């Protein structure tokens, strides 16, 4: 498709007027010690996670697989560093922990097929209060946290952001998400879009009243109308994580 110069100019204006907030449509989050950031061996941030025990982090299964030009490669515990108690990724506050082990749901193949959950066992306990896992109730307002993109075409954020999104009913999710699996997934977002998680938020926490109900898994674009974000329903995996 060819785009004429005036149309391009308008597009640039519209895109630059979108709110500049990670996660999309959100606000700066305070230091949230149970919301952790995962770094690879090269020191690059790549996913979020949540501290569910002194030495245990839950994240997305797809965060434990590295996509490379040559295909998928399992990330190795020795390559990972967990950063907790730090909202600004360029700051030095909080704590870091090495990873001793990775458990990935054995049925995981692809985000759209579900079971997008993994845990990291830390080499040492972190001195922060973990977040409790709870059931997701449709209609409740949930909060998603992350350092991901602030819009589909925007850069990831270096500072932690949060945004509130309503948990939708399974019928609504099934109507909008192909292959929706109510047992292991939940979805959240406004019919009109505008607020959502985005690339880079994966593995990060979705909470209701301070309790963890989901892990950022996937979405079609970010914050689009009628495209709720899809999260791993953690209550379903509580006995395994
Ligand atoms: N798969 C993404 C990641 O790896 C998360 C995407 C979430 N998207 C959304 N629209 N809720 O960071």
PDB file of C-alpha atoms and ligand atoms in Angstrom:
ATOM      1  CA  UNK A   1       0.000   0.000   0.000  1.00  0.00           C
ATOM      2  CA  UNK A   2       1.291   3.503  -0.844  1.00  0.00           C
ATOM      3  CA  UNK A   3       0.753   6.271   1.665  1.00  0.00           C
ATOM      4  CA  UNK A   4       0.630   9.835   0.375  1.00  0.00           C
ATOM      5  CA  UNK A   5       2.664  12.567   2.087  1.00  0.00           C
ATOM      6  CA  UNK A   6      -0.316  14.316   3.741  1.00  0.00           C
ATOM      7  CA  UNK A   7      -1.686  11.009   5.040  1.00  0.00           C
ATOM      8  CA  UNK A   8       1.762  10.152   6.386  1.00  0.00           C
ATOM      9  CA  UNK A   9       2.000  13.543   8.123  1.00  0.00           C
ATOM     10  CA  UNK A  10      -1.372  13.007   9.767  1.00  0.00           C
ATOM     11  CA  UNK A  11      -0.337   9.498  10.845  1.00  0.00           C
ATOM     12  CA  UNK A  12       2.833  10.834  12.448  1.00  0.00           C
ATOM     13  CA  UNK A  13       0.826  13.505  14.286  1.00  0.00           C
ATOM     14  CA  UNK A  14      -1.765  11.035  15.534  1.00  0.00           C
ATOM     15  CA  UNK A  15       0.850   8.518  16.671  1.00  0.00           C
ATOM     16  CA  UNK A  16       2.922  11.138  18.468  1.00  0.00           C
ATOM     17  CA  UNK A  17      -0.204  12.347  20.275  1.00  0.00           C
ATOM     18  CA  UNK A  18      -0.851   8.931  21.812  1.00  0.00           C
ATOM     19  CA  UNK A  19      -0.229   8.864  25.560  1.00  0.00           C
ATOM     20  CA  UNK A  20       3.381   7.978  26.380  1.00  0.00           C
ATOM     21  CA  UNK A  21       2.778   5.426  29.084  1.00  0.00           C
ATOM     22  CA  UNK A  22       4.173   1.660  29.427  1.00  0.00           C
ATOM     23  CA  UNK A  23       2.023  -0.729  29.323  1.00  0.00           C
ATOM     24  CA  UNK A  24      -0.255   1.385  27.153  1.00  0.00           C
ATOM     25  CA  UNK A  25      -2.366   4.186  28.651  1.00  0.00           C
ATOM     26  CA  UNK A  26      -0.955   3.833  32.157  1.00  0.00           C
ATOM     27  CA  UNK A  27       1.028   5.780  34.718  1.00  0.00           C
ATOM     28  CA  UNK A  28       4.352   5.595  36.550  1.00  0.00           C
ATOM     29  CA  UNK A  29       4.362   2.870  39.201  1.00  0.00           C
ATOM     30  CA  UNK A  30       6.119   3.287  42.532  1.00  0.00           C
ATOM     31  CA  UNK A  31       8.824   0.769  43.454  1.00  0.00           C
ATOM     32  CA  UNK A  32       6.876  -2.495  43.619  1.00  0.00           C
ATOM     33  CA  UNK A  33       9.338  -5.060  45.033  1.00  0.00           C
ATOM     34  CA  UNK A  34       7.386  -8.162  43.984  1.00  0.00           C
ATOM     35  CA  UNK A  35       7.274  -6.907  40.371  1.00  0.00           C
ATOM     36  CA  UNK A  36      10.631  -8.079  39.047  1.00  0.00           C
ATOM     37  CA  UNK A  37      12.579  -7.538  35.843  1.00  0.00           C
ATOM     38  CA  UNK A  38      14.442 -10.323  34.012  1.00  0.00           C
ATOM     39  CA  UNK A  39      17.792  -9.620  32.348  1.00  0.00           C
ATOM     40  CA  UNK A  40      19.771 -11.825  29.969  1.00  0.00           C
ATOM     41  CA  UNK A  41      23.511 -12.527  29.991  1.00  0.00           C
ATOM     42  CA  UNK A  42      24.174  -9.473  27.821  1.00  0.00           C
ATOM     43  CA  UNK A  43      22.474  -7.270  30.418  1.00  0.00           C
ATOM     44  CA  UNK A  44      19.350  -6.683  28.378  1.00  0.00           C
ATOM     45  CA  UNK A  45      15.931  -6.526  29.991  1.00  0.00           C
ATOM     46  CA  UNK A  46      13.587  -8.982  28.266  1.00  0.00           C
ATOM     47  CA  UNK A  47      10.567  -9.833  30.461  1.00  0.00           C
ATOM     48  CA  UNK A  48       8.785  -9.188  33.720  1.00  0.00           C
ATOM     49  CA  UNK A  49       7.987 -11.575  36.533  1.00  0.00           C
ATOM     50  CA  UNK A  50       6.473 -11.670  40.009  1.00  0.00           C
ATOM     51  CA  UNK A  51       8.007 -12.792  43.286  1.00  0.00           C
ATOM     52  CA  UNK A  52       5.694 -15.506  44.684  1.00  0.00           C
ATOM     53  CA  UNK A  53       8.097 -16.848  47.312  1.00  0.00           C
ATOM     54  CA  UNK A  54      11.328 -15.559  48.871  1.00  0.00           C
ATOM     55  CA  UNK A  55      13.276 -17.453  46.226  1.00  0.00           C
ATOM     56  CA  UNK A  56      10.620 -18.035  43.583  1.00  0.00           C
ATOM     57  CA  UNK A  57       9.566 -15.934  40.589  1.00  0.00           C
ATOM     58  CA  UNK A  58       6.656 -16.720  38.297  1.00  0.00           C
ATOM     59  CA  UNK A  59       6.882 -15.563  34.695  1.00  0.00           C
ATOM     60  CA  UNK A  60       5.619 -16.598  31.267  1.00  0.00           C
ATOM     61  CA  UNK A  61       6.862 -19.851  29.714  1.00  0.00           C
ATOM     62  CA  UNK A  62       7.599 -17.954  26.509  1.00  0.00           C
ATOM     63  CA  UNK A  63      10.030 -15.774  28.473  1.00  0.00           C
ATOM     64  CA  UNK A  64      12.199 -18.855  29.073  1.00  0.00           C
ATOM     65  CA  UNK A  65      12.678 -19.375  25.348  1.00  0.00           C
ATOM     66  CA  UNK A  66      14.841 -17.029  23.314  1.00  0.00           C
ATOM     67  CA  UNK A  67      13.756 -16.304  19.751  1.00  0.00           C
ATOM     68  CA  UNK A  68      16.807 -16.063  17.517  1.00  0.00           C
ATOM     69  CA  UNK A  69      17.288 -15.842  13.774  1.00  0.00           C
ATOM     70  CA  UNK A  70      18.340 -19.489  13.882  1.00  0.00           C
ATOM     71  CA  UNK A  71      15.266 -20.599  15.812  1.00  0.00           C
ATOM     72  CA  UNK A  72      14.195 -20.970  19.424  1.00  0.00           C
ATOM     73  CA  UNK A  73      16.724 -21.591  22.158  1.00  0.00           C
ATOM     74  CA  UNK A  74      16.054 -22.402  25.797  1.00  0.00           C
ATOM     75  CA  UNK A  75      17.326 -19.733  28.130  1.00  0.00           C
ATOM     76  CA  UNK A  76      19.711 -21.165  30.708  1.00  0.00           C
ATOM     77  CA  UNK A  77      19.502 -20.379  34.431  1.00  0.00           C
ATOM     78  CA  UNK A  78      23.102 -19.155  34.389  1.00  0.00           C
ATOM     79  CA  UNK A  79      22.214 -16.537  31.775  1.00  0.00           C
ATOM     80  CA  UNK A  80      19.432 -14.939  33.830  1.00  0.00           C
ATOM     81  CA  UNK A  81      19.429 -12.218  36.451  1.00  0.00           C
ATOM     82  CA  UNK A  82      16.351 -11.166  38.419  1.00  0.00           C
ATOM     83  CA  UNK A  83      16.159  -7.531  39.547  1.00  0.00           C
ATOM     84  CA  UNK A  84      13.717  -6.666  42.337  1.00  0.00           C
ATOM     85  CA  UNK A  85      12.951  -3.496  44.265  1.00  0.00           C
ATOM     86  CA  UNK A  86      13.923  -1.256  41.345  1.00  0.00           C
ATOM     87  CA  UNK A  87      11.435   0.772  39.289  1.00  0.00           C
ATOM     88  CA  UNK A  88      14.053   2.512  37.109  1.00  0.00           C
ATOM     89  CA  UNK A  89      16.059  -0.093  35.212  1.00  0.00           C
ATOM     90  CA  UNK A  90      18.964   2.349  34.919  1.00  0.00           C
ATOM     91  CA  UNK A  91      19.149   2.851  38.691  1.00  0.00           C
ATOM     92  CA  UNK A  92      21.055   0.705  41.165  1.00  0.00           C
ATOM     93  CA  UNK A  93      18.562   0.338  44.022  1.00  0.00           C
ATOM     94  CA  UNK A  94      16.890  -2.917  45.027  1.00  0.00           C
ATOM     95  CA  UNK A  95      18.539  -6.322  44.759  1.00  0.00           C
ATOM     96  CA  UNK A  96      19.624  -8.718  42.068  1.00  0.00           C
ATOM     97  CA  UNK A  97      19.487 -12.492  42.252  1.00  0.00           C
ATOM     98  CA  UNK A  98      20.964 -15.223  40.118  1.00  0.00           C
ATOM     99  CA  UNK A  99      18.732 -18.052  38.937  1.00  0.00           C
ATOM    100  CA  UNK A 100      19.440 -21.627  40.062  1.00  0.00           C
ATOM    101  CA  UNK A 101      16.702 -23.377  38.125  1.00  0.00           C
ATOM    102  CA  UNK A 102      13.933 -22.901  35.570  1.00  0.00           C
ATOM    103  CA  UNK A 103      10.673 -24.860  35.502  1.00  0.00           C
ATOM    104  CA  UNK A 104       8.621 -24.393  32.355  1.00  0.00           C
ATOM    105  CA  UNK A 105       5.135 -25.887  32.029  1.00  0.00           C
ATOM    106  CA  UNK A 106       5.781 -29.176  30.188  1.00  0.00           C
ATOM    107  CA  UNK A 107       2.776 -28.690  27.891  1.00  0.00           C
ATOM    108  CA  UNK A 108       3.883 -25.230  26.714  1.00  0.00           C
ATOM    109  CA  UNK A 109       4.418 -24.913  22.971  1.00  0.00           C
ATOM    110  CA  UNK A 110       3.113 -21.503  21.957  1.00  0.00           C
ATOM    111  CA  UNK A 111       1.349 -18.610  23.725  1.00  0.00           C
ATOM    112  CA  UNK A 112      -1.877 -19.093  21.785  1.00  0.00           C
ATOM    113  CA  UNK A 113      -2.066 -22.706  22.997  1.00  0.00           C
ATOM    114  CA  UNK A 114      -1.799 -21.663  26.650  1.00  0.00           C
ATOM    115  CA  UNK A 115       0.133 -23.082  29.634  1.00  0.00           C
ATOM    116  CA  UNK A 116       2.298 -19.973  29.309  1.00  0.00           C
ATOM    117  CA  UNK A 117       3.765 -20.234  32.794  1.00  0.00           C
ATOM    118  CA  UNK A 118       7.210 -20.865  34.223  1.00  0.00           C
ATOM    119  CA  UNK A 119       8.968 -20.414  37.532  1.00  0.00           C
ATOM    120  CA  UNK A 120      12.512 -19.410  38.329  1.00  0.00           C
ATOM    121  CA  UNK A 121      14.138 -20.681  41.508  1.00  0.00           C
ATOM    122  CA  UNK A 122      16.556 -18.052  42.751  1.00  0.00           C
ATOM    123  CA  UNK A 123      20.041 -18.873  43.984  1.00  0.00           C
ATOM    124  CA  UNK A 124      19.324 -16.830  47.130  1.00  0.00           C
ATOM    125  CA  UNK A 125      16.175 -15.510  48.786  1.00  0.00           C
ATOM    126  CA  UNK A 126      15.236 -11.865  48.209  1.00  0.00           C
ATOM    127  CA  UNK A 127      14.336  -9.699  51.222  1.00  0.00           C
ATOM    128  CA  UNK A 128      10.939  -8.675  49.843  1.00  0.00           C
ATOM    129  CA  UNK A 129       7.381  -9.687  50.593  1.00  0.00           C
ATOM    130  CA  UNK A 130       6.137 -12.020  47.858  1.00  0.00           C
ATOM    131  CA  UNK A 131       2.720 -11.501  46.286  1.00  0.00           C
ATOM    132  CA  UNK A 132      -0.057 -14.041  46.954  1.00  0.00           C
ATOM    133  CA  UNK A 133      -1.763 -15.886  44.125  1.00  0.00           C
ATOM    134  CA  UNK A 134      -5.563 -15.517  43.952  1.00  0.00           C
ATOM    135  CA  UNK A 135      -8.542 -16.370  41.709  1.00  0.00           C
ATOM    136  CA  UNK A 136      -9.474 -13.931  38.963  1.00  0.00           C
ATOM    137  CA  UNK A 137     -13.078 -12.689  39.211  1.00  0.00           C
ATOM    138  CA  UNK A 138     -14.670 -11.247  36.043  1.00  0.00           C
ATOM    139  CA  UNK A 139     -15.688  -7.597  36.381  1.00  0.00           C
ATOM    140  CA  UNK A 140     -12.998  -6.766  38.903  1.00  0.00           C
ATOM    141  CA  UNK A 141     -10.468  -4.071  38.065  1.00  0.00           C
ATOM    142  CA  UNK A 142      -7.002  -5.516  37.700  1.00  0.00           C
ATOM    143  CA  UNK A 143      -3.648  -3.752  37.475  1.00  0.00           C
ATOM    144  CA  UNK A 144      -0.878  -4.819  35.113  1.00  0.00           C
ATOM    145  CA  UNK A 145       2.740  -3.767  35.697  1.00  0.00           C
ATOM    146  CA  UNK A 146       5.626  -3.656  33.287  1.00  0.00           C
ATOM    147  CA  UNK A 147       8.541  -2.099  31.467  1.00  0.00           C
ATOM    148  CA  UNK A 148       7.090  -2.877  28.046  1.00  0.00           C
ATOM    149  CA  UNK A 149       6.245  -0.713  25.097  1.00  0.00           C
ATOM    150  CA  UNK A 150       4.007   2.281  25.734  1.00  0.00           C
ATOM    151  CA  UNK A 151       2.257   1.775  22.389  1.00  0.00           C
ATOM    152  CA  UNK A 152       2.553  -0.667  19.513  1.00  0.00           C
ATOM    153  CA  UNK A 153       5.017   1.646  17.770  1.00  0.00           C
ATOM    154  CA  UNK A 154       6.633   3.052  20.880  1.00  0.00           C
ATOM    155  CA  UNK A 155       9.815   2.062  22.688  1.00  0.00           C
ATOM    156  CA  UNK A 156       9.779   0.010  25.875  1.00  0.00           C
ATOM    157  CA  UNK A 157       9.898   2.029  29.107  1.00  0.00           C
ATOM    158  CA  UNK A 158      12.969   2.113  31.359  1.00  0.00           C
ATOM    159  CA  UNK A 159      10.736   2.827  34.340  1.00  0.00           C
ATOM    160  CA  UNK A 160       8.006   0.613  35.740  1.00  0.00           C
ATOM    161  CA  UNK A 161       4.485   1.537  34.701  1.00  0.00           C
ATOM    162  CA  UNK A 162       1.049   0.273  35.616  1.00  0.00           C
ATOM    163  CA  UNK A 163      -2.406   0.417  34.119  1.00  0.00           C
ATOM    164  CA  UNK A 164      -5.872  -0.682  35.290  1.00  0.00           C
ATOM    165  CA  UNK A 165      -7.943  -2.984  33.098  1.00  0.00           C
ATOM    166  CA  UNK A 166     -11.183  -4.863  33.832  1.00  0.00           C
ATOM    167  CA  UNK A 167     -11.157  -8.672  33.882  1.00  0.00           C
ATOM    168  CA  UNK A 168     -13.620  -9.859  31.246  1.00  0.00           C
ATOM    169  CA  UNK A 169     -15.959 -12.846  31.412  1.00  0.00           C
ATOM    170  CA  UNK A 170     -14.895 -16.085  29.733  1.00  0.00           C
ATOM    171  CA  UNK A 171     -17.717 -15.653  27.192  1.00  0.00           C
ATOM    172  CA  UNK A 172     -16.399 -12.214  26.228  1.00  0.00           C
ATOM    173  CA  UNK A 173     -12.821 -13.505  26.025  1.00  0.00           C
ATOM    174  CA  UNK A 174     -13.854 -16.514  23.932  1.00  0.00           C
ATOM    175  CA  UNK A 175     -15.704 -14.212  21.524  1.00  0.00           C
ATOM    176  CA  UNK A 176     -12.582 -12.114  20.921  1.00  0.00           C
ATOM    177  CA  UNK A 177      -9.599 -14.387  21.394  1.00  0.00           C
ATOM    178  CA  UNK A 178      -9.228 -17.335  18.979  1.00  0.00           C
ATOM    179  CA  UNK A 179      -8.262 -20.511  20.890  1.00  0.00           C
ATOM    180  CA  UNK A 180      -9.246 -18.908  24.223  1.00  0.00           C
ATOM    181  CA  UNK A 181      -8.961 -21.513  26.990  1.00  0.00           C
ATOM    182  CA  UNK A 182     -10.910 -20.473  30.093  1.00  0.00           C
ATOM    183  CA  UNK A 183      -9.145 -23.055  32.259  1.00  0.00           C
ATOM    184  CA  UNK A 184      -5.661 -21.658  31.812  1.00  0.00           C
ATOM    185  CA  UNK A 185      -6.217 -18.139  30.464  1.00  0.00           C
ATOM    186  CA  UNK A 186      -8.031 -14.973  31.394  1.00  0.00           C
ATOM    187  CA  UNK A 187      -8.432 -11.783  29.428  1.00  0.00           C
ATOM    188  CA  UNK A 188      -8.674  -8.145  30.446  1.00  0.00           C
ATOM    189  CA  UNK A 189      -9.202  -4.817  28.737  1.00  0.00           C
ATOM    190  CA  UNK A 190     -11.767  -2.217  27.740  1.00  0.00           C
ATOM    191  CA  UNK A 191     -14.034  -2.744  24.700  1.00  0.00           C
ATOM    192  CA  UNK A 192     -12.721   0.572  23.352  1.00  0.00           C
ATOM    193  CA  UNK A 193      -9.077  -0.400  23.983  1.00  0.00           C
ATOM    194  CA  UNK A 194      -6.600   2.309  24.970  1.00  0.00           C
ATOM    195  CA  UNK A 195      -5.202   0.540  28.024  1.00  0.00           C
ATOM    196  CA  UNK A 196      -3.288  -2.733  27.897  1.00  0.00           C
ATOM    197  CA  UNK A 197      -0.009  -4.523  28.354  1.00  0.00           C
ATOM    198  CA  UNK A 198       2.326  -4.537  25.342  1.00  0.00           C
ATOM    199  CA  UNK A 199       5.551  -6.148  24.082  1.00  0.00           C
ATOM    200  CA  UNK A 200       8.078  -6.356  26.893  1.00  0.00           C
ATOM    201  CA  UNK A 201       5.430  -6.663  29.595  1.00  0.00           C
ATOM    202  CA  UNK A 202       5.309 -10.434  29.158  1.00  0.00           C
ATOM    203  CA  UNK A 203       5.784 -12.506  32.273  1.00  0.00           C
ATOM    204  CA  UNK A 204       4.797  -9.533  34.410  1.00  0.00           C
ATOM    205  CA  UNK A 205       2.064  -9.379  37.036  1.00  0.00           C
ATOM    206  CA  UNK A 206      -1.661  -8.755  36.768  1.00  0.00           C
ATOM    207  CA  UNK A 207      -3.057  -8.132  40.253  1.00  0.00           C
ATOM    208  CA  UNK A 208      -6.413  -7.498  41.894  1.00  0.00           C
ATOM    209  CA  UNK A 209      -6.392  -5.789  45.287  1.00  0.00           C
ATOM    210  CA  UNK A 210      -2.715  -6.601  45.703  1.00  0.00           C
ATOM    211  CA  UNK A 211      -3.033 -10.300  44.845  1.00  0.00           C
ATOM    212  CA  UNK A 212      -1.596 -11.935  41.753  1.00  0.00           C
ATOM    213  CA  UNK A 213      -4.191 -13.344  39.339  1.00  0.00           C
ATOM    214  CA  UNK A 214      -2.332 -13.453  36.019  1.00  0.00           C
ATOM    215  CA  UNK A 215       0.887 -13.309  34.055  1.00  0.00           C
ATOM    216  CA  UNK A 216       1.117 -11.201  30.869  1.00  0.00           C
ATOM    217  CA  UNK A 217       1.033 -13.665  27.967  1.00  0.00           C
ATOM    218  CA  UNK A 218      -0.018 -12.175  24.635  1.00  0.00           C
ATOM    219  CA  UNK A 219      -2.373  -9.965  22.689  1.00  0.00           C
ATOM    220  CA  UNK A 220      -3.209  -8.942  19.159  1.00  0.00           C
ATOM    221  CA  UNK A 221      -1.329  -5.663  18.886  1.00  0.00           C
ATOM    222  CA  UNK A 222      -1.679  -3.564  22.023  1.00  0.00           C
ATOM    223  CA  UNK A 223      -4.668  -1.670  23.415  1.00  0.00           C
ATOM    224  CA  UNK A 224      -6.721  -2.145  20.251  1.00  0.00           C
ATOM    225  CA  UNK A 225     -10.494  -1.985  20.518  1.00  0.00           C
ATOM    226  CA  UNK A 226     -12.063  -5.411  21.104  1.00  0.00           C
ATOM    227  CA  UNK A 227      -8.631  -7.042  21.551  1.00  0.00           C
ATOM    228  CA  UNK A 228      -8.282  -7.761  25.261  1.00  0.00           C
ATOM    229  CA  UNK A 229      -4.875  -8.731  26.621  1.00  0.00           C
ATOM    230  CA  UNK A 230      -4.472 -12.433  27.368  1.00  0.00           C
ATOM    231  CA  UNK A 231      -2.982 -13.552  30.675  1.00  0.00           C
ATOM    232  CA  UNK A 232      -2.121 -16.935  32.171  1.00  0.00           C
ATOM    233  CA  UNK A 233      -4.739 -17.763  34.818  1.00  0.00           C
ATOM    234  CA  UNK A 234      -2.451 -18.483  37.766  1.00  0.00           C
ATOM    235  CA  UNK A 235      -5.036 -20.014  40.090  1.00  0.00           C
ATOM    236  CA  UNK A 236      -5.185 -22.904  37.634  1.00  0.00           C
ATOM    237  CA  UNK A 237      -1.467 -23.605  38.112  1.00  0.00           C
ATOM    238  CA  UNK A 238      -1.291 -22.934  41.834  1.00  0.00           C
ATOM    239  CA  UNK A 239      -0.418 -26.547  42.710  1.00  0.00           C
ATOM    240  CA  UNK A 240       2.476 -26.591  40.255  1.00  0.00           C
ATOM    241  CA  UNK A 241       4.100 -23.212  40.837  1.00  0.00           C
TER     242      UNK A 241
HETATM  243  N1  LIG B   1       4.094 -11.246  24.174  1.00  0.00           N
HETATM  244  C1  LIG B   1       4.385  -9.995  24.780  1.00  0.00           C
HETATM  245  C2  LIG B   1       5.739 -10.006  25.432  1.00  0.00           C
HETATM  246  O1  LIG B   1       6.476 -10.934  25.188  1.00  0.00           O
HETATM  247  C3  LIG B   1       3.281  -9.525  25.675  1.00  0.00           C
HETATM  248  C4  LIG B   1       2.209  -8.972  24.860  1.00  0.00           C
HETATM  249  C5  LIG B   1       1.032  -8.538  25.633  1.00  0.00           C
HETATM  250  N2  LIG B   1       0.185  -7.872  24.712  1.00  0.00           N
HETATM  251  C6  LIG B   1      -0.984  -7.344  24.974  1.00  0.00           C
HETATM  252  N3  LIG B   1      -1.590  -6.716  24.035  1.00  0.00           N
HETATM  253  N4  LIG B   1      -1.541  -7.468  26.151  1.00  0.00           N
HETATM  254  O2  LIG B   1       6.151  -9.034  26.029  1.00  0.00           O
END
